[in-house]
Structure formats: C-alpha cells, structure tokens
PDB file of C-alpha atoms and ligand atoms in Angstrom:
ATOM      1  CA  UNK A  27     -40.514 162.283 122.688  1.00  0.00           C
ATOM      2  CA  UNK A  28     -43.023 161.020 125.252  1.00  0.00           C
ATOM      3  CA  UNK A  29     -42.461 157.201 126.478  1.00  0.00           C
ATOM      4  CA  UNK A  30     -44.889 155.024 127.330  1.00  0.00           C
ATOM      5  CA  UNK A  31     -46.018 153.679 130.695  1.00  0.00           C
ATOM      6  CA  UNK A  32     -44.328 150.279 129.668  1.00  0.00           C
ATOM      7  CA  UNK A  33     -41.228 151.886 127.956  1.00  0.00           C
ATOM      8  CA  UNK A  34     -40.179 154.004 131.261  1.00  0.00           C
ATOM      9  CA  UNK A  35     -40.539 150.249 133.283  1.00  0.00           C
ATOM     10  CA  UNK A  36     -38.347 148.475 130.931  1.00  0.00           C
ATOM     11  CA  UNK A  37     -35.852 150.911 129.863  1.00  0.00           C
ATOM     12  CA  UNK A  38     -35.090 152.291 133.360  1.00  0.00           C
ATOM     13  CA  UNK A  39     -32.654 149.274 134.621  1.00  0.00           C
ATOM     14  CA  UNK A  40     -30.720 148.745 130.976  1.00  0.00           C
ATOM     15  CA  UNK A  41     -26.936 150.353 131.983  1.00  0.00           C
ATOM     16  CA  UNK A  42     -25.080 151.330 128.707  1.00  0.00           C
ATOM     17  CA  UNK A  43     -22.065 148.646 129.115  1.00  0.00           C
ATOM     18  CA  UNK A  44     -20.829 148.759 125.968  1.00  0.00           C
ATOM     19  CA  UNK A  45     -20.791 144.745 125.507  1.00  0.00           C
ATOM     20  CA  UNK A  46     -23.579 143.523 123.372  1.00  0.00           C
ATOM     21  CA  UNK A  47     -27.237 142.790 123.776  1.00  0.00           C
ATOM     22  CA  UNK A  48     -25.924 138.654 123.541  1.00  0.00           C
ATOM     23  CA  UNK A  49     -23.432 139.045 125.986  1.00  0.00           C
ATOM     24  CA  UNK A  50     -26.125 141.236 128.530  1.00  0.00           C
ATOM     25  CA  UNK A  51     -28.424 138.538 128.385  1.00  0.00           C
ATOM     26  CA  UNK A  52     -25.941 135.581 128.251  1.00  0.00           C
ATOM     27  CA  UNK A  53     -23.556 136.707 131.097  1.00  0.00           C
ATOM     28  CA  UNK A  54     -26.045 138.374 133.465  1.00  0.00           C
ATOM     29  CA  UNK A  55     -28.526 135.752 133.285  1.00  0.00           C
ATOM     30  CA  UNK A  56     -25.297 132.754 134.458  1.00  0.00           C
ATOM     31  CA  UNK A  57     -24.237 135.565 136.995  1.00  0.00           C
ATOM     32  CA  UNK A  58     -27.429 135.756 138.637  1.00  0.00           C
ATOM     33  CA  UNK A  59     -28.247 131.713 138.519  1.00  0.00           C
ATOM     34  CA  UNK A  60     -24.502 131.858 139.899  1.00  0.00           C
ATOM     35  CA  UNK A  61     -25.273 133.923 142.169  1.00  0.00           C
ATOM     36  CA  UNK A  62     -28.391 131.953 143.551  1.00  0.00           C
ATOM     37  CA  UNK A  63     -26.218 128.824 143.632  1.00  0.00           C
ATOM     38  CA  UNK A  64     -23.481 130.752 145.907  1.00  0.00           C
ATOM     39  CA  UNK A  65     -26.681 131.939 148.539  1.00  0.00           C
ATOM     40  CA  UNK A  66     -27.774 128.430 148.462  1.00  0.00           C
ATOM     41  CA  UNK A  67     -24.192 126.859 149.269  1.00  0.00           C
ATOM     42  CA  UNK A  68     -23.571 130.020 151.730  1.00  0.00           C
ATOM     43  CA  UNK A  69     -26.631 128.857 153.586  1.00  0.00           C
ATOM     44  CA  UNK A  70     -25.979 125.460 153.607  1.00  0.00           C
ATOM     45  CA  UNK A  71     -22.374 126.176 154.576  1.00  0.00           C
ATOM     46  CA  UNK A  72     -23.757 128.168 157.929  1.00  0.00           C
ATOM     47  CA  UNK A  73     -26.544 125.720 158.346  1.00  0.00           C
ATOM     48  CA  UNK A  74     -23.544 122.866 159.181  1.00  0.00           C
ATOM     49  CA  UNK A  75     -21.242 125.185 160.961  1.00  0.00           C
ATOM     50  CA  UNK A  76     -24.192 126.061 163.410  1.00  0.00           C
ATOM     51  CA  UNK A  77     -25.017 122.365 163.315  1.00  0.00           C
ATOM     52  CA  UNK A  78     -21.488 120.821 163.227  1.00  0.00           C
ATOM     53  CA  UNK A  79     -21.131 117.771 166.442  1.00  0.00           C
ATOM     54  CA  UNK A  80     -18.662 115.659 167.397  1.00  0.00           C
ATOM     55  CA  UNK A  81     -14.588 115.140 168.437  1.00  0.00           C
ATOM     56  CA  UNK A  82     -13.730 117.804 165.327  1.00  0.00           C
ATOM     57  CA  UNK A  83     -16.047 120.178 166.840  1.00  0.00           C
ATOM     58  CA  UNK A  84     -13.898 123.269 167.021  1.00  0.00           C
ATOM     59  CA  UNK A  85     -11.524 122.947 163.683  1.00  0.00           C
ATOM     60  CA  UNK A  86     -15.088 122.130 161.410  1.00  0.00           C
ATOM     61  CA  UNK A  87     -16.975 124.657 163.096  1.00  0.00           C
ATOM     62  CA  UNK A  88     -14.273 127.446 162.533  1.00  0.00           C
ATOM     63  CA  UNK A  89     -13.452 126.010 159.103  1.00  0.00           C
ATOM     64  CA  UNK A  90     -16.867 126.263 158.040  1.00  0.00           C
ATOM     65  CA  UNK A  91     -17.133 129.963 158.985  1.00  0.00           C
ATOM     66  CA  UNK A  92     -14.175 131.279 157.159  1.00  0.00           C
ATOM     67  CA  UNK A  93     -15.727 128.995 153.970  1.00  0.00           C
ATOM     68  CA  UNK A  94     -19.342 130.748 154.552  1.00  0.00           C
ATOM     69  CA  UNK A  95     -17.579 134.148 154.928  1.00  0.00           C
ATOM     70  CA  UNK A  96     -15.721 134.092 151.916  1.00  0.00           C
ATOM     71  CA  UNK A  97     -18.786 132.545 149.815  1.00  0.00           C
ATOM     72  CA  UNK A  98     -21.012 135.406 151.358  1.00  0.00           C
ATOM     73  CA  UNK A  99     -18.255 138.330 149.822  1.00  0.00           C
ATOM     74  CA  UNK A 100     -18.850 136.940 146.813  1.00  0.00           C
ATOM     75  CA  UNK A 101     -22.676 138.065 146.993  1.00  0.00           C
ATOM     76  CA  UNK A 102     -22.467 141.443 146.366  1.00  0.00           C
ATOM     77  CA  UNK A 103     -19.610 141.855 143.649  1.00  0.00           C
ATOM     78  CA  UNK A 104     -21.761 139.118 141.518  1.00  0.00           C
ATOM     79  CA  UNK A 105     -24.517 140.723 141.495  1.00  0.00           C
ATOM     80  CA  UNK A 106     -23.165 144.074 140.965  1.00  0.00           C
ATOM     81  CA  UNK A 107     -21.509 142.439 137.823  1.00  0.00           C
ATOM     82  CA  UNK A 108     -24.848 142.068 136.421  1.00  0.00           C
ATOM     83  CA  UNK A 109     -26.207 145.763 137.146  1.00  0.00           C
ATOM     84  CA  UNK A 110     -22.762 146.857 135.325  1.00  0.00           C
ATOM     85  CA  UNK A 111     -23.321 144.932 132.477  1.00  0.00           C
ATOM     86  CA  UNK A 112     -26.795 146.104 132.118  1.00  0.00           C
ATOM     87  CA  UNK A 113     -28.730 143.096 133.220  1.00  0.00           C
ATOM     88  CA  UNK A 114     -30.633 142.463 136.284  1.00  0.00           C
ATOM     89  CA  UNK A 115     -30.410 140.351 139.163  1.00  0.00           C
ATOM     90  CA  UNK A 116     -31.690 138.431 142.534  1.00  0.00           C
ATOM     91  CA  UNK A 117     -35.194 139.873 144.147  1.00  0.00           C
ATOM     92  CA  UNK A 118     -35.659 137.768 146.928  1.00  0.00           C
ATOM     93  CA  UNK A 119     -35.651 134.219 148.698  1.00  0.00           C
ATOM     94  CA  UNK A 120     -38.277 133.119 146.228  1.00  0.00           C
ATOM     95  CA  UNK A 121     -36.030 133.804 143.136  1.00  0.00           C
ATOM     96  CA  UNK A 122     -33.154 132.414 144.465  1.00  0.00           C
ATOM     97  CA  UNK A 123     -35.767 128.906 145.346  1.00  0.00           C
ATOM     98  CA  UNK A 124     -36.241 128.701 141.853  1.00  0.00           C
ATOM     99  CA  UNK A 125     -32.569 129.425 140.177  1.00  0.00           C
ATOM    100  CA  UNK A 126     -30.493 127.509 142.694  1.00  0.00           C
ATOM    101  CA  UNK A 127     -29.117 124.145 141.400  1.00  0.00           C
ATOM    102  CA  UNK A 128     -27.015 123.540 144.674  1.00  0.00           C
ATOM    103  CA  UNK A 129     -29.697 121.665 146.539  1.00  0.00           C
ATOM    104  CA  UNK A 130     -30.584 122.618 150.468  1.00  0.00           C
ATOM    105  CA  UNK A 131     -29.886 119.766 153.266  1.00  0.00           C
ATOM    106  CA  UNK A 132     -32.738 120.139 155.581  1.00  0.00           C
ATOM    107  CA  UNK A 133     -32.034 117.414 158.122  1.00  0.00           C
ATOM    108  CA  UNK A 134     -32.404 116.896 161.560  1.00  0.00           C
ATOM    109  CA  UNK A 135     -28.766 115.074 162.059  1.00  0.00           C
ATOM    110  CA  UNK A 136     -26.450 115.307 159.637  1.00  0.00           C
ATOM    111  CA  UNK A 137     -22.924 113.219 160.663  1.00  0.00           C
ATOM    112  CA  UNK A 138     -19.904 115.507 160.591  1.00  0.00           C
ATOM    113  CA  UNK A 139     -18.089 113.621 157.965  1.00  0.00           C
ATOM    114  CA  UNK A 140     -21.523 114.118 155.321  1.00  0.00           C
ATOM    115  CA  UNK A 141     -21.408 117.701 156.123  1.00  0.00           C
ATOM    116  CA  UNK A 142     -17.818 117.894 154.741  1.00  0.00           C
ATOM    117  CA  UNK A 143     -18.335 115.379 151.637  1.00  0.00           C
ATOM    118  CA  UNK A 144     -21.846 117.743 150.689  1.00  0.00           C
ATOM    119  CA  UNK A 145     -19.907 120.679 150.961  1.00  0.00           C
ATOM    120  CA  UNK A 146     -16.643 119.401 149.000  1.00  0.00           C
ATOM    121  CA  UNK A 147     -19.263 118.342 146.041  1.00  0.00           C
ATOM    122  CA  UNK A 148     -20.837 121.511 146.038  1.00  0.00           C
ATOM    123  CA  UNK A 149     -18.549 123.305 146.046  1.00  0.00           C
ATOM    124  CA  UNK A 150     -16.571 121.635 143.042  1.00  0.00           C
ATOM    125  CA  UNK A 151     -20.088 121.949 141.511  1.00  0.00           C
ATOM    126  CA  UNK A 152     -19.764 125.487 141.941  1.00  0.00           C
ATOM    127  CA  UNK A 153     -16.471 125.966 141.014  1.00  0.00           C
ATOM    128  CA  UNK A 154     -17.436 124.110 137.219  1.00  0.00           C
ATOM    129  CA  UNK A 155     -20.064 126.355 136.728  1.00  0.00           C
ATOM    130  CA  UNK A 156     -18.120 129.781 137.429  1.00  0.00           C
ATOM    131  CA  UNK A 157     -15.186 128.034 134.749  1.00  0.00           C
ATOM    132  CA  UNK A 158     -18.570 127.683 132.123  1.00  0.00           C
ATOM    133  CA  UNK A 159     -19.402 131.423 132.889  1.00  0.00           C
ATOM    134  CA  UNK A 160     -15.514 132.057 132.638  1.00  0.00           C
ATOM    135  CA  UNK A 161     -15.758 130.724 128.719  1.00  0.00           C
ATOM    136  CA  UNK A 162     -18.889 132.718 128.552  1.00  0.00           C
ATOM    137  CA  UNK A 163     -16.745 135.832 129.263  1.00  0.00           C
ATOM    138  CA  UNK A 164     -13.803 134.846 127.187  1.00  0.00           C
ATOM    139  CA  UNK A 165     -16.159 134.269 124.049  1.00  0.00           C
ATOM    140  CA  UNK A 166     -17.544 138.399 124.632  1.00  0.00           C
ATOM    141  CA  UNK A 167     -14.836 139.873 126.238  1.00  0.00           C
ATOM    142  CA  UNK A 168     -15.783 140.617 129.067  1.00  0.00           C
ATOM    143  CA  UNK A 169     -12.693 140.392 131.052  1.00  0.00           C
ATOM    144  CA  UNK A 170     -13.988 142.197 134.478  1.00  0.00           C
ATOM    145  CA  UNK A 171     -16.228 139.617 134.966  1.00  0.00           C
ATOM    146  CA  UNK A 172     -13.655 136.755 134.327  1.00  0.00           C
ATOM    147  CA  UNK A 173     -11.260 138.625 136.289  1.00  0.00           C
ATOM    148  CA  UNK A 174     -13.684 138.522 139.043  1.00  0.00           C
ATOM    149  CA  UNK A 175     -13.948 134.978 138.186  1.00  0.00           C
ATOM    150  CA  UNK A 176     -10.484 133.983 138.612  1.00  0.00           C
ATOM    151  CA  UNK A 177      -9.959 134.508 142.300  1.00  0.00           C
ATOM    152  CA  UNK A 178     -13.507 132.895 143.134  1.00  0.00           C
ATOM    153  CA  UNK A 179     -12.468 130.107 141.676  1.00  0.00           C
ATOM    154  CA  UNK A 180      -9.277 129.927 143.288  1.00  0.00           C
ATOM    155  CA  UNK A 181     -11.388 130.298 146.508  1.00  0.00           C
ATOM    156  CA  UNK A 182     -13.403 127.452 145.915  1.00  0.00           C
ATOM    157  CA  UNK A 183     -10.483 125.172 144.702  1.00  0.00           C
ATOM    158  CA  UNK A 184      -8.990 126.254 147.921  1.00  0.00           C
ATOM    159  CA  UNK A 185     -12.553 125.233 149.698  1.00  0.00           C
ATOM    160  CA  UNK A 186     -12.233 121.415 148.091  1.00  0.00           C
ATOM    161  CA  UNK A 187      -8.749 120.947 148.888  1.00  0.00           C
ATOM    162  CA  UNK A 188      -9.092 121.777 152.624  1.00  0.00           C
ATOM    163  CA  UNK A 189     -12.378 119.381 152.464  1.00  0.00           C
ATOM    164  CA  UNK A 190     -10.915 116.717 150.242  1.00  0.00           C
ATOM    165  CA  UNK A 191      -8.009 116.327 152.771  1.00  0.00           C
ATOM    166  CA  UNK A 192      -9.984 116.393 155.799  1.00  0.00           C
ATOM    167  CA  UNK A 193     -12.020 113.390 154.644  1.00  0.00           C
ATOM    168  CA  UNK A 194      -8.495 111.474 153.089  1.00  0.00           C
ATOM    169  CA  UNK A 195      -8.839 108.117 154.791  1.00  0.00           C
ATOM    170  CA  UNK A 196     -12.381 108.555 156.134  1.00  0.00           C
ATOM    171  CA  UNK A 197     -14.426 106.669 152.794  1.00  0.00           C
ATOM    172  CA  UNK A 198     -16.436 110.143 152.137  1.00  0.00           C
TER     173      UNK A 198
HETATM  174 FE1  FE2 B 224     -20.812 131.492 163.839  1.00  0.00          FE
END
C-alpha cells in the first residue's frame, strides 16, 4: 500500500511498546515536561555552583556538582523512556523554555544561603512531580518507567536532606 507524504512523517517515530495509546500519550508527555524541569534545575544547579561565594565556598561548590551530576544522568534515561514507550521527546532549548515549571534564577548576586533554600524547593518540587508520574505508571503498568522512577526519587530526597540540613539554624 502506498503512504502518504503526511503518513510516512507521523508514523515513522511511533515504537510498538505494547502499553496503550492512553498510556503513550499520558506517560511520555509527563516524562518529557519532567524531563524539561530536570534541564532547568540541572542548569540552575551549575549556574550556583559556578557562582557559589563566601566562608562555605569549597563544601557548596563541591556539593553542588555531585547534585548537578546526578540530575544531568537523569537526562538521557528520561528521555529514552519516552522513545521506548513510543512517544517523543525534547528538541531543543526553546522546548524545554516553554515546558519547564522549575523557574531560572538569573541574578547578578545571589547569597549562598538563597542558593541552597532555591535549590532545596526545587528540588522537592521535582521530586512531587516524578511521585505524580509514578501514579501515572502504576495506573498503566508501566513498571520500567516507575522503576526508573524510584531511585530518582530517592536521589532527590537525598538532594533535600543534604540542603535542608545545611540551612538547619540559618532561617532559610
Ligand atoms: Fe565545576
């Protein structure tokens, strides 16, 4: 059978997955506004290790880079995740703009103690969203996603608790 023009575009990028059209849309399209929020907060993580000042210098600077690497191995899996399932995913700086609900901190000075309290929000943020994809998961079945799932979020728990204590007794 010949396809059309506009068939051979759309059909091209649908991997046979085996979960249903519902769960293809519902899963990849969290997994890729997931994944946008995890660029933004890897960014933003970088941004105030390269930025970091102050007494604390060394521990926040080095703390900050083990947080940005482990947010930044998250990147590909995720995204992958969607492929697998038969979705599609991030295409640039643009689309990630316009998904990302973690929002950028573009300021000149930023004191060391903000840096930490942004970071420990947004990173509880994050962690909340990747449980609501978890349920998302649980109601298809998809368990290699949630599987994925539970270690990130162990990750990021791991991320707030070394933030949260930091800042014990500082007000932030
Ligand atoms: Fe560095």
């Amino acid at each position: 059978m010949e396809q059309t023009a506009k068939t051979r575009r759309t059909a091209s990028l649908k991997t046979p997955s085996g979960l249903s059209e519902d769960a293809v849309r519902d899963i990849s399209a969290a997994s890729t506004t997931l994944l946008a929020d995890v660029f933004a907060l890897y960014l933003k993580t970088k941004n105030f290790h390269w930025h970091m000042s102050g007494a604390n210098f060394r521990d926040y600077h080095l703390l900050l880079d083990e947080q940005g690497d482990q947010l930044f191995a998250m990147t590909d899996p995720l995204a992958e995740r969607a492929r697998k399932l038969g979705g599609t995913t991030l295409r640039s700086i643009g689309d990630i703009a316009s998904r990302q609900r973690i929002a950028d901190n573009d300021a000149e000075f930023v004191h060391p103690h903000e840096m930490l309290a942004e970071l420990r929000e947004d990173n509880g943020s994050l962690v909340a969203s990747m449980r609501a994809l978890h349920d998302t998961c649980d109601d298809y079945g998809d368990v290699a996603t949630a599987s994925l799932l539970e270690n990130w979020i162990d990750e990021g728990e791991r991320r707030v608790w070394f933030l949260f204590e930091i800042l014990r007794g500082t007000n932030r």
